[in-house]
PDB file of C-alpha atoms in Angstrom:
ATOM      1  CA  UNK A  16      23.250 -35.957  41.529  1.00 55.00           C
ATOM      2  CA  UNK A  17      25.661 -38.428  41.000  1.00 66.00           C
ATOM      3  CA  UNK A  18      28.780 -36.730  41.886  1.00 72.00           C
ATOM      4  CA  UNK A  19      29.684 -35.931  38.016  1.00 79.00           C
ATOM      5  CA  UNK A  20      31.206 -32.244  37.533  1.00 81.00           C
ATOM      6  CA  UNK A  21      28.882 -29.685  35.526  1.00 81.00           C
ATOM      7  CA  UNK A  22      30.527 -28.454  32.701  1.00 85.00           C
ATOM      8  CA  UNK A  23      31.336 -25.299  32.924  1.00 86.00           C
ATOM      9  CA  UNK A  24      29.424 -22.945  29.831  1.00 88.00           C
ATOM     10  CA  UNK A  25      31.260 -19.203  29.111  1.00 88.00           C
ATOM     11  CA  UNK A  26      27.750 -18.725  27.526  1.00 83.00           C
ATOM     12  CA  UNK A  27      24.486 -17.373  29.091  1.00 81.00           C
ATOM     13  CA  UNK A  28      22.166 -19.867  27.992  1.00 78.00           C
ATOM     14  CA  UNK A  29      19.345 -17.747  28.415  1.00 76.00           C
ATOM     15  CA  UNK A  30      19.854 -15.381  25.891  1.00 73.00           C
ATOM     16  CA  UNK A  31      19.179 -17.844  23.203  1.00 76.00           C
ATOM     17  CA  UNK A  32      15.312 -18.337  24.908  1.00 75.00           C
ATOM     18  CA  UNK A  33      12.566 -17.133  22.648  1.00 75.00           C
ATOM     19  CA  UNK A  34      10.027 -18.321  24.952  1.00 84.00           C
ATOM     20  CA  UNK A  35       6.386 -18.447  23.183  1.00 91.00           C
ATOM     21  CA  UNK A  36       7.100 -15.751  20.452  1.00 94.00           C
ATOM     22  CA  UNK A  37       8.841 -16.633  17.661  1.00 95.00           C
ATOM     23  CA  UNK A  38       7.996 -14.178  14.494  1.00 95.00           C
ATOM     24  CA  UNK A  39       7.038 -10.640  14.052  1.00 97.00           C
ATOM     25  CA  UNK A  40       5.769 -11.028  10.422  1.00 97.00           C
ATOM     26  CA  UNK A  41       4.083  -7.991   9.476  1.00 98.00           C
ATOM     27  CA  UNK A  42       2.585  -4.538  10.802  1.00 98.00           C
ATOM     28  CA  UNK A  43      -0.832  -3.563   8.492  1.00 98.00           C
ATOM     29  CA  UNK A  44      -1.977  -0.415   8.059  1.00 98.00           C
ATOM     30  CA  UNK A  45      -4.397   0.797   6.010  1.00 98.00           C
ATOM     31  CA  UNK A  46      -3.450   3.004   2.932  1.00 98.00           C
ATOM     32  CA  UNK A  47      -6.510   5.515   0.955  1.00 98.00           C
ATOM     33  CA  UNK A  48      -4.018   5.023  -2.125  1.00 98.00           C
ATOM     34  CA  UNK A  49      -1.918   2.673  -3.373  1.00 98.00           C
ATOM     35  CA  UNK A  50       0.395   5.101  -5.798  1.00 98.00           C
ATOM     36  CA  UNK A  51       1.487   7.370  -2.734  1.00 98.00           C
ATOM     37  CA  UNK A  52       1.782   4.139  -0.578  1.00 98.00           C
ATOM     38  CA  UNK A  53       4.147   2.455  -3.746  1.00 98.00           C
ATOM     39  CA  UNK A  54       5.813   6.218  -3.443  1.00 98.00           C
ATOM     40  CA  UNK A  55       6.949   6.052  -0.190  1.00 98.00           C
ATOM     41  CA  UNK A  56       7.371   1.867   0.595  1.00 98.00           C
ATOM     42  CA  UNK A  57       8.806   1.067  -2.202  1.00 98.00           C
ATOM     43  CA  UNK A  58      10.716   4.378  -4.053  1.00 97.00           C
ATOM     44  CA  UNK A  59      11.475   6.180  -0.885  1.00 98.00           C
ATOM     45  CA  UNK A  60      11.930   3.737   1.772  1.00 98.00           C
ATOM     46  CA  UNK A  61      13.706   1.448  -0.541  1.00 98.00           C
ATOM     47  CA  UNK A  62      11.545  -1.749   0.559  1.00 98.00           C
ATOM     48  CA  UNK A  63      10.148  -4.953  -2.021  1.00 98.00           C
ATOM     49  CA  UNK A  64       7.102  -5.593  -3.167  1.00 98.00           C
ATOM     50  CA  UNK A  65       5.976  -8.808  -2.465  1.00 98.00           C
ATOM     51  CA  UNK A  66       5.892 -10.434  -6.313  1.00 97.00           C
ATOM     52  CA  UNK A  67       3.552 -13.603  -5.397  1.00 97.00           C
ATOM     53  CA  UNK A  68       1.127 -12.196  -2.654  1.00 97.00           C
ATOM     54  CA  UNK A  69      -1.258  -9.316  -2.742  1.00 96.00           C
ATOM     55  CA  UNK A  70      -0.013  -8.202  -6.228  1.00 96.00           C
ATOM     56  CA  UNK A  71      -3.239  -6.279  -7.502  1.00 96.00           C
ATOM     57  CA  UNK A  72      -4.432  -2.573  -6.828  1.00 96.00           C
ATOM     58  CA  UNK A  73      -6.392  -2.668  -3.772  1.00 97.00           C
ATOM     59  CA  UNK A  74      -3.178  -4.094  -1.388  1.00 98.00           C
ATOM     60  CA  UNK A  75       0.185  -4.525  -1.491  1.00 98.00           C
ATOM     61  CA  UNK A  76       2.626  -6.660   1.009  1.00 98.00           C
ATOM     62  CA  UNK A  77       6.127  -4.584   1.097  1.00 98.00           C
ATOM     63  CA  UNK A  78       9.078  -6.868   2.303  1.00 98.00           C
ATOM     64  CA  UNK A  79      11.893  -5.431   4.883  1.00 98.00           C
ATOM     65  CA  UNK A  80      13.949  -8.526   5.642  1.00 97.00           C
ATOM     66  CA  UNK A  81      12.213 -11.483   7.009  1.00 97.00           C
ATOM     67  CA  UNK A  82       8.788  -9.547   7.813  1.00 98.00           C
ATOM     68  CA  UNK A  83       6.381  -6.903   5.943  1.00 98.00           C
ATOM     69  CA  UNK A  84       3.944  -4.410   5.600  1.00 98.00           C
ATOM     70  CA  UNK A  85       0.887  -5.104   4.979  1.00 98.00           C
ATOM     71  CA  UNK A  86      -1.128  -2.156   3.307  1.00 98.00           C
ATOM     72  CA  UNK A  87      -4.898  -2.553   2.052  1.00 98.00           C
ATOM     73  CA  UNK A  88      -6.848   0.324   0.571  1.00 98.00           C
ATOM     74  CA  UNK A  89      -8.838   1.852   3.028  1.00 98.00           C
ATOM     75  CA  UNK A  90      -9.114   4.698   5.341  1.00 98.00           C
ATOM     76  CA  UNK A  91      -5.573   5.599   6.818  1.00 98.00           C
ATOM     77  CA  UNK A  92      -4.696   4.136  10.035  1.00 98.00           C
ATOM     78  CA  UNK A  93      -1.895   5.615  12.081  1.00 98.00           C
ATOM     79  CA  UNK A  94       0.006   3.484  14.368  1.00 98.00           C
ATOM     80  CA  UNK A  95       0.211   5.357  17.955  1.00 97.00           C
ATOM     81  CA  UNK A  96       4.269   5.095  18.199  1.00 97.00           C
ATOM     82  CA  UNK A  97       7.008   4.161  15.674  1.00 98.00           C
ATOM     83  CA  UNK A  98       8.478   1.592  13.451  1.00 98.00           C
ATOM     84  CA  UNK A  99      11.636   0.756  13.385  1.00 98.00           C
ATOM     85  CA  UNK A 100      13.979  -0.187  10.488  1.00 98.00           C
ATOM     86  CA  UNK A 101      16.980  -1.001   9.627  1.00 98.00           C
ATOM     87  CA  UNK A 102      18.238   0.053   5.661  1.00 98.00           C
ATOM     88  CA  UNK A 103      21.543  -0.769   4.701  1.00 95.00           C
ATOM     89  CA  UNK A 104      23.169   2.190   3.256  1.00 94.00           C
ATOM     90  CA  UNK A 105      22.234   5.994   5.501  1.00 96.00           C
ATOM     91  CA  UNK A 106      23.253   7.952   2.285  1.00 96.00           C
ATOM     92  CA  UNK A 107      20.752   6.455  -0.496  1.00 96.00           C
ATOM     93  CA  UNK A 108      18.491   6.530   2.127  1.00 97.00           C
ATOM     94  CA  UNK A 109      18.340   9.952   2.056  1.00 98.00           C
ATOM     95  CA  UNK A 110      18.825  10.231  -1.769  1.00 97.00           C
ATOM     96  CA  UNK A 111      15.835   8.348  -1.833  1.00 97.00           C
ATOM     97  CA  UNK A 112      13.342  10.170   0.665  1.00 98.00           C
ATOM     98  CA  UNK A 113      14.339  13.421  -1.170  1.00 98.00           C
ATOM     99  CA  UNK A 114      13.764  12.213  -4.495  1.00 97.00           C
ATOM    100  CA  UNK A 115      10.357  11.006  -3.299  1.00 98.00           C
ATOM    101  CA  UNK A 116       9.152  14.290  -2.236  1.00 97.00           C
ATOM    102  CA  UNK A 117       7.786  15.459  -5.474  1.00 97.00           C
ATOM    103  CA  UNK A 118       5.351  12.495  -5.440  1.00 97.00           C
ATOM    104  CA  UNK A 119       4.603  13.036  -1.672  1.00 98.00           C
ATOM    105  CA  UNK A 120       3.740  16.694  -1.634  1.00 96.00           C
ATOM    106  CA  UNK A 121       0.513  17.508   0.055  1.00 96.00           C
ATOM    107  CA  UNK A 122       1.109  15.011   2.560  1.00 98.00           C
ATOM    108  CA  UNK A 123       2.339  14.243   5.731  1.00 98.00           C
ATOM    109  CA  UNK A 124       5.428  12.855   4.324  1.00 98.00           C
ATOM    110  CA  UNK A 125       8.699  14.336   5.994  1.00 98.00           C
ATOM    111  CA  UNK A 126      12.162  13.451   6.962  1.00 98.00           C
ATOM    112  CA  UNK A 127      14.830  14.551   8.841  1.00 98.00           C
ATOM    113  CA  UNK A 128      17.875  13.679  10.086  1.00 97.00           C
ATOM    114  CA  UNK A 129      19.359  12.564  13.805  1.00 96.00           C
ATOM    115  CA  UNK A 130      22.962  11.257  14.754  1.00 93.00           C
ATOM    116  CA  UNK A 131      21.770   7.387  14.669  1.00 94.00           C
ATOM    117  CA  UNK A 132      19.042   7.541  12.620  1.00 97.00           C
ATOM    118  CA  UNK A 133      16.919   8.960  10.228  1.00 98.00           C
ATOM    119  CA  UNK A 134      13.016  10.132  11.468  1.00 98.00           C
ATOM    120  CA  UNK A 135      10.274   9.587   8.365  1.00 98.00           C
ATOM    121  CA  UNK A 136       7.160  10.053   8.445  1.00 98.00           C
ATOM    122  CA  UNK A 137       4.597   8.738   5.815  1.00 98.00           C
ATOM    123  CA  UNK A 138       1.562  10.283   3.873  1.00 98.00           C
ATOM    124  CA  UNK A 139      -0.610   9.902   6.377  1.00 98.00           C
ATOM    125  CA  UNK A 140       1.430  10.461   9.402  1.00 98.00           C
ATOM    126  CA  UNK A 141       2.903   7.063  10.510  1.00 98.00           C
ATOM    127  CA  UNK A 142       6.164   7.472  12.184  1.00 98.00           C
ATOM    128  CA  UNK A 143       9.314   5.146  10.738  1.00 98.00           C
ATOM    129  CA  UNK A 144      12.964   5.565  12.676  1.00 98.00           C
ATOM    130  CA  UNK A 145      15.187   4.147   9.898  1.00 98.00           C
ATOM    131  CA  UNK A 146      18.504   3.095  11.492  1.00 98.00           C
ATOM    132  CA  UNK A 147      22.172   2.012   9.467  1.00 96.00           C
ATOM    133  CA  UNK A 148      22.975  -1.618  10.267  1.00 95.00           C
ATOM    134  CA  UNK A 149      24.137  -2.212  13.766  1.00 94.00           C
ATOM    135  CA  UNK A 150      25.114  -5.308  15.425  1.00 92.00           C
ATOM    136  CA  UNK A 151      26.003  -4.211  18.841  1.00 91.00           C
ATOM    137  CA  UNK A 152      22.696  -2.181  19.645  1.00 93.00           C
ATOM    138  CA  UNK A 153      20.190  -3.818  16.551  1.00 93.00           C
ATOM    139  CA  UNK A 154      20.993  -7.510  16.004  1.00 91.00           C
ATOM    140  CA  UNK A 155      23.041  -9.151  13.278  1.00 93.00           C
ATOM    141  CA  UNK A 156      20.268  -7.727  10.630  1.00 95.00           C
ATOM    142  CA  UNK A 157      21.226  -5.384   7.145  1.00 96.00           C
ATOM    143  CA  UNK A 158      17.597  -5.161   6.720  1.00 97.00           C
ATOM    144  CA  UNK A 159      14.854  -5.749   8.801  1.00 97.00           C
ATOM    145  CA  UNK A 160      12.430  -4.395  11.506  1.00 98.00           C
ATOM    146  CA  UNK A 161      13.807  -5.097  14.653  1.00 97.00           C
ATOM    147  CA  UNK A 162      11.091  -3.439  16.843  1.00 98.00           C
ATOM    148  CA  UNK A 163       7.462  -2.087  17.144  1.00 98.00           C
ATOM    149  CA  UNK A 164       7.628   0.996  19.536  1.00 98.00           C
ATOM    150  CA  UNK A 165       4.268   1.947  20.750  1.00 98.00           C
ATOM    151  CA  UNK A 166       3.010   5.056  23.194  1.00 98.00           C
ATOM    152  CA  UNK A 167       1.260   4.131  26.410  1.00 97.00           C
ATOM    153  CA  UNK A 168      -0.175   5.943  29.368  1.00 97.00           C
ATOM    154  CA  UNK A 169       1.796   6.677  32.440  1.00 97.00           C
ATOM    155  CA  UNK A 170       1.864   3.609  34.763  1.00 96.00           C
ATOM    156  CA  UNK A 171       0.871   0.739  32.286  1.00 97.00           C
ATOM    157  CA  UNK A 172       4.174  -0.504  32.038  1.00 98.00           C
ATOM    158  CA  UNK A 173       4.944  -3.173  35.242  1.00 98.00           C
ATOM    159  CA  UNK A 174       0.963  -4.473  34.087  1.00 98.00           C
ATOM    160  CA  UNK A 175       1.976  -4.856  30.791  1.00 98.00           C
ATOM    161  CA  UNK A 176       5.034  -6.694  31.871  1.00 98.00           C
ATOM    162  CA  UNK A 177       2.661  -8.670  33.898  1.00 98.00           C
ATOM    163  CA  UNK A 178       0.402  -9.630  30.476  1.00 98.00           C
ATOM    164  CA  UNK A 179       3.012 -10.733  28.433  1.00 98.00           C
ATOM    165  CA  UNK A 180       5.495 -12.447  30.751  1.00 97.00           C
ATOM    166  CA  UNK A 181       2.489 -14.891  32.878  1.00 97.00           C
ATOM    167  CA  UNK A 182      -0.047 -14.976  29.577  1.00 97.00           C
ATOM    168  CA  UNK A 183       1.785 -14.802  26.388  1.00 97.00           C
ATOM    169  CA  UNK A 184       4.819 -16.533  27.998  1.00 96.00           C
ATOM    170  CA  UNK A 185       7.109 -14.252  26.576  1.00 95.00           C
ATOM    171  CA  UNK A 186      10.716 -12.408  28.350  1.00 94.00           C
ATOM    172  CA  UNK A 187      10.369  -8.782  29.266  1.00 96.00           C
ATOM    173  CA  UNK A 188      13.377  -6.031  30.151  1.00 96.00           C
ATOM    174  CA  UNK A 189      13.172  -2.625  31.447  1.00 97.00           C
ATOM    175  CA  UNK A 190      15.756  -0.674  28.744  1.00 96.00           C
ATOM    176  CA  UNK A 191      16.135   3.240  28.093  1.00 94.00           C
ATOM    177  CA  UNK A 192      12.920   3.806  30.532  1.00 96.00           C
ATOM    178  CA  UNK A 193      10.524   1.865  27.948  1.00 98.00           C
ATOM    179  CA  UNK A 194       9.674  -1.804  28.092  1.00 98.00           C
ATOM    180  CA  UNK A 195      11.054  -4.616  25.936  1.00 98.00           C
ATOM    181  CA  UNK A 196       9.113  -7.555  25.049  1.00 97.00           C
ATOM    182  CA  UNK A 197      10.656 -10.426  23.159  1.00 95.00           C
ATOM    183  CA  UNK A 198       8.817 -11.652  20.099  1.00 95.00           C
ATOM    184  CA  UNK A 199      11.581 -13.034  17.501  1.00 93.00           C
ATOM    185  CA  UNK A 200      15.159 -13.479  17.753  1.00 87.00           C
ATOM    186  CA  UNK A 201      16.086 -10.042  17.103  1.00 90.00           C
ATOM    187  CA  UNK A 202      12.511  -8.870  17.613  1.00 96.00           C
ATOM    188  CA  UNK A 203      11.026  -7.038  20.246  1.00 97.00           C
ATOM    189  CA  UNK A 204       7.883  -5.172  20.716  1.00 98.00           C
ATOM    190  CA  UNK A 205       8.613  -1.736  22.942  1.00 98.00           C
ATOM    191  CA  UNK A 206       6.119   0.137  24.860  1.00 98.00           C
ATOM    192  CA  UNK A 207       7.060   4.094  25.965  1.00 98.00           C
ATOM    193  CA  UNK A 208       4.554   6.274  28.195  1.00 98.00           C
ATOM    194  CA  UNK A 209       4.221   9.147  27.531  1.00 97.00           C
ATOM    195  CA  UNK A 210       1.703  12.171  28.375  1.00 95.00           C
ATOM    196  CA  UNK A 211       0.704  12.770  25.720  1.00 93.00           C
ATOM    197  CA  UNK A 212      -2.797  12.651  24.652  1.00 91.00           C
ATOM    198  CA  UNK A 213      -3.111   9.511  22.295  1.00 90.00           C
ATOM    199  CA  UNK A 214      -6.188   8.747  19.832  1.00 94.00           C
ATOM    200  CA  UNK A 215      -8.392   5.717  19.948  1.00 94.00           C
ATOM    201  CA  UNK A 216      -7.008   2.891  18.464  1.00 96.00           C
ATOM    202  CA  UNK A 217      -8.115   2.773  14.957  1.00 97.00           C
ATOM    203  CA  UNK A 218      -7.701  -1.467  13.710  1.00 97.00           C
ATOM    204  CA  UNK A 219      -4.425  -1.410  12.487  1.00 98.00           C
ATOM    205  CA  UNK A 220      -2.677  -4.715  13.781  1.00 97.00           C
ATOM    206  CA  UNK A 221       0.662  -6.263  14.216  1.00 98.00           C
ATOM    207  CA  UNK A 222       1.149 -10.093  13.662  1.00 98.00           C
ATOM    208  CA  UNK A 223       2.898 -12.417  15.543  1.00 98.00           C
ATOM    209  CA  UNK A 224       2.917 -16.554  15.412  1.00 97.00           C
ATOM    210  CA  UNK A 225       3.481 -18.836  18.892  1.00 97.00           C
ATOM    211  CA  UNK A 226       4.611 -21.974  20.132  1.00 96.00           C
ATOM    212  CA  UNK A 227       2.100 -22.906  22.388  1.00 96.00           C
ATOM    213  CA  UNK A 228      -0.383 -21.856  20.034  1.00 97.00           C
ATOM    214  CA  UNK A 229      -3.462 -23.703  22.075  1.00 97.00           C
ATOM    215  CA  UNK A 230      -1.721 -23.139  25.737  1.00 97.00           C
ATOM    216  CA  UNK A 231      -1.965 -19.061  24.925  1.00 97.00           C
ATOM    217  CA  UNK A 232      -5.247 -19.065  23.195  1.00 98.00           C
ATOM    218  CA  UNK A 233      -6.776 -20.862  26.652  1.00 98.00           C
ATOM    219  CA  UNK A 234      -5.187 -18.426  29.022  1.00 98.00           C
ATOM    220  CA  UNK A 235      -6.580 -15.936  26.596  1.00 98.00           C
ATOM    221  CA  UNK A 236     -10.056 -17.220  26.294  1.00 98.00           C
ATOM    222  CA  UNK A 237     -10.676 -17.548  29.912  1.00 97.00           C
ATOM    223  CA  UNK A 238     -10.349 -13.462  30.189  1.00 97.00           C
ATOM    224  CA  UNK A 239     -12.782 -13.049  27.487  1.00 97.00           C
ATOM    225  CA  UNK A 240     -10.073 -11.556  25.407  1.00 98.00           C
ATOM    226  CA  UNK A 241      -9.952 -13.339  21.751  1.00 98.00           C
ATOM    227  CA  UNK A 242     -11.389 -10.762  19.415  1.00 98.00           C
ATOM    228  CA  UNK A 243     -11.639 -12.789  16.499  1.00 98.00           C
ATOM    229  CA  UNK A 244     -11.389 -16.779  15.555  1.00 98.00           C
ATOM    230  CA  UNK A 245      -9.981 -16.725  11.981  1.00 97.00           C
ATOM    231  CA  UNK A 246      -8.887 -19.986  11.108  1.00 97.00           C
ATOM    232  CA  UNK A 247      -7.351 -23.291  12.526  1.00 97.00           C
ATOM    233  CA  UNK A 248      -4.136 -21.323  12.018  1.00 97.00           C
ATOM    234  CA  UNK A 249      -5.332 -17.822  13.602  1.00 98.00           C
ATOM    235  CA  UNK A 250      -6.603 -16.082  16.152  1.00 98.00           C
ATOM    236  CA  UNK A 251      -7.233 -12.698  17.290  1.00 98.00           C
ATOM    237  CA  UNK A 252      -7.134 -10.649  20.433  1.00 98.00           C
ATOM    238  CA  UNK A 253      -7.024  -6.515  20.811  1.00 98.00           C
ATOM    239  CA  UNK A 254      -6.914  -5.891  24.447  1.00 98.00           C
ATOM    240  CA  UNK A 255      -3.517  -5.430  26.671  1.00 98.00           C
ATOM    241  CA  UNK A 256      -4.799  -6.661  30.405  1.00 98.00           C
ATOM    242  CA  UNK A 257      -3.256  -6.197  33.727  1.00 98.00           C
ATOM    243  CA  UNK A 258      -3.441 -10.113  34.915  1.00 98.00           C
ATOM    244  CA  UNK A 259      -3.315  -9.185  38.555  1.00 97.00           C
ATOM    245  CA  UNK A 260      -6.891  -6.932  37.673  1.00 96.00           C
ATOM    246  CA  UNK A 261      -7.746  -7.342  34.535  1.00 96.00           C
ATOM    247  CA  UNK A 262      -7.551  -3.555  33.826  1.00 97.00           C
ATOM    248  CA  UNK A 263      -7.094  -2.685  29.627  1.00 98.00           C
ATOM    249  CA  UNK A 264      -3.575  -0.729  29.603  1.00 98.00           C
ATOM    250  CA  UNK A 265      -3.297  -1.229  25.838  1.00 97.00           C
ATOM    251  CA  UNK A 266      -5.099  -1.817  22.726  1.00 98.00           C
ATOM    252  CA  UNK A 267      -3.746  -2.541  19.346  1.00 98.00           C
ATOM    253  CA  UNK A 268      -4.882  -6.187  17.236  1.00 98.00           C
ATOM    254  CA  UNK A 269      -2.690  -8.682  17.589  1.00 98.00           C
ATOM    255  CA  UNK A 270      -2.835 -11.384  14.818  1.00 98.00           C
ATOM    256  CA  UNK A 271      -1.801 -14.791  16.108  1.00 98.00           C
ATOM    257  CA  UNK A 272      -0.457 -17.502  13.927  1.00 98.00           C
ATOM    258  CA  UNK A 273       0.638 -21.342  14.851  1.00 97.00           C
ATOM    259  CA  UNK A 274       3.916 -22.373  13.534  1.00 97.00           C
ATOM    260  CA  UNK A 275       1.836 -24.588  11.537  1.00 97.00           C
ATOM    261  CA  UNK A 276       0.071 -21.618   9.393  1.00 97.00           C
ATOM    262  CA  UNK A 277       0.840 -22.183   5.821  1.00 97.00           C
ATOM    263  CA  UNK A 278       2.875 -18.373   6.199  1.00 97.00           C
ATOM    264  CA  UNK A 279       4.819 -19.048   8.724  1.00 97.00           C
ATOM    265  CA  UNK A 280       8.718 -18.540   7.909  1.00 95.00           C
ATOM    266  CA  UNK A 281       7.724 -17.875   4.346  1.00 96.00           C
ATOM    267  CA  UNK A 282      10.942 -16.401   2.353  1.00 96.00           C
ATOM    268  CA  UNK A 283      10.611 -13.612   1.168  1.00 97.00           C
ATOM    269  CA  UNK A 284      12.176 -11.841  -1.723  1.00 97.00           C
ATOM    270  CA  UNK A 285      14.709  -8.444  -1.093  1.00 97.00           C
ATOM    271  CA  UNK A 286      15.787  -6.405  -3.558  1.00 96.00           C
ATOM    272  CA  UNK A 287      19.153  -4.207  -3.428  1.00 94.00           C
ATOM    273  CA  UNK A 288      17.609  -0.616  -3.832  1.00 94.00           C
ATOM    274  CA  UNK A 289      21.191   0.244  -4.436  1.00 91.00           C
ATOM    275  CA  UNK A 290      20.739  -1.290  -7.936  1.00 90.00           C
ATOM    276  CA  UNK A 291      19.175   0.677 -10.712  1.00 88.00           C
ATOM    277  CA  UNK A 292      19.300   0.228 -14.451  1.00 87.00           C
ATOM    278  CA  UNK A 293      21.830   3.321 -14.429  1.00 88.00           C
ATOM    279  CA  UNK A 294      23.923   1.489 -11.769  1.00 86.00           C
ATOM    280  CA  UNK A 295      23.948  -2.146 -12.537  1.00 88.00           C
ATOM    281  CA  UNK A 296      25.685  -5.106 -11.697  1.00 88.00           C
ATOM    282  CA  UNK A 297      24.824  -8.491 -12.629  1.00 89.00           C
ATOM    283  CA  UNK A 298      24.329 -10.972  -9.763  1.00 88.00           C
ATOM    284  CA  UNK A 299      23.921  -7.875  -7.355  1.00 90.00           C
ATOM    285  CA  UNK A 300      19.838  -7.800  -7.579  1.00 93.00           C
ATOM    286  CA  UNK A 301      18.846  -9.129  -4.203  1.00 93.00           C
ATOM    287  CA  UNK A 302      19.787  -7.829  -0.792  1.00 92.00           C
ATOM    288  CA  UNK A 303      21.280 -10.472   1.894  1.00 90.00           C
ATOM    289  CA  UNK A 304      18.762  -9.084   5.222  1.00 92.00           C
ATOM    290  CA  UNK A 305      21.602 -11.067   8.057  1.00 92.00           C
ATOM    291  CA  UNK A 306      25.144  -9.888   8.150  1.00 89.00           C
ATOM    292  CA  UNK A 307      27.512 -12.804   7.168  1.00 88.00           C
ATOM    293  CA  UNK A 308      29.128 -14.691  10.233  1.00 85.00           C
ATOM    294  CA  UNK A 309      30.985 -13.024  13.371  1.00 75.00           C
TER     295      UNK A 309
END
């Protein structure tokens, strides 16, 4: 404009855009009983128990980095796809999962083993791919959940593109035939068809918080899509909507928070399953989820 040089920038600047989507805090799924669910979160899986929320008998919040499951007693729900999770350390992993077996028999619990990751499966059939810290393909996380992978019909995907890019305001990408959606920095919801028959969605829900909190919840409202008004904090919708139709491609609850909720970015406590009181080190209790700098 007035004839100064642009810098130039070796950087793509718009990799470091979140857009409106800035946490995926927790996936909840109901759990008929809380000493198989403490079996398999906590012994097998290796996870935390949250020590200041949810700390009685009837639900339990299990930390995996910077977000959680959420697991009230009630009548198991199954998420239709798969979890993914990244553990630090692919051999106690395994140590663990086959130690948990004798508290697991009976169920649905399983593992078994691929080249990059390890397939689980919990009591009552909810699918986990647990993955060894990777940079390059996973983010800069040691322990986390970098993605939600869930199975959709045949042809939902460009309208589902649609939903999140124009209504939630989020960035989309077409990767390994399944779509990504942005919803953290190292986050990303993933939808896969498939053809396979899929059962009706059963209330479990995933939670995410936004910028433009009020912007979102209008664009939402106008469709006739909130679900549920919680709170000055929170709101609820369920239905995935083609914008150009307003044809339902999806439906799973989505929990919405404000980066105002009292929750949001709350710290949360990681222990190093690595540490036992056989194999102890002081100063070594509490796992580091980020890998230090590049």
């Amino acid at each position: 404009m007035d004839g100064t040089p642009k810098l130039a920038c070796p950087w793509d600047r718009t990799e470091e855009s979140l857009g409106n989507v800035v946490e995926l805090q927790h996936v909840n799924l109901q759990v008929p009983d809380q000493l198989k669910a403490t079996a398999f979160y906590i012994s097998a899986l290796g996870l935390t128990r949250d020590p200041y929320l949810m700390t009685g008998i009837d639900n339990m919040w299990a930390n995996v980095g910077i977000s959680q499951f959420h697991l009230p007693t009630g009548p198991a729900q199954v998420l239709r796809g798969t979890v993914g999770l990244v553990l630090p350390d692919r051999a106690q992993l395994l140590h663990r999962l086959d130690r948990a077996r004798r508290w697991l028999e009976g169920t649905q619990y399983s593992f078994a083993e691929a080249a990059d990751h390890v397939d689980v499966t919990c009591p009552w059939g909810n699918r986990m791919r647990c993955h060894a810290p990777d940079a390059d393909r996973l983010g800069r996380i040691t322990l986390g959940m970098p993605y939600v992978e869930f199975d959709v019909a045949p042809g939902t995907l460009p309208g589902m593109a649609r939903f999140y890019e124009q209504i939630i305001g989020t960035s989309t990408a077409m990767r390994d035939g399944a779509l990504h959606v942005r919803v953290a920095r190292e986050q990303f919801l993933i939808f896969r068809e498939t053809d396979k028959p899929q059962p009706a969605f059963d209330g479990h829900h995933i939670q995410l918080a936004f910028v433009d909190f009020g912007g979102i919840y209008n664009r939402l409202n106008e469709r006739g899509l909130i679900s549920r008004e919680d709170s000055a904090h929170q709101y609820r919708f369920i239905k995935v909507v083609d914008p150009n139709d307003g044809r339902v491609l999806f439906e799973v609850e989505h929990e919405i928070r404000s980066m105002t909720h009292p929750l949001f970015m709350r710290p949360l406590v990681n222990r190093n399953a690595a540490i036992t009181n056989n194999y102890y080190a002081a100063g070594n209790e509490a796992a580091v989820w980020a890998m230090p700098p590049a």
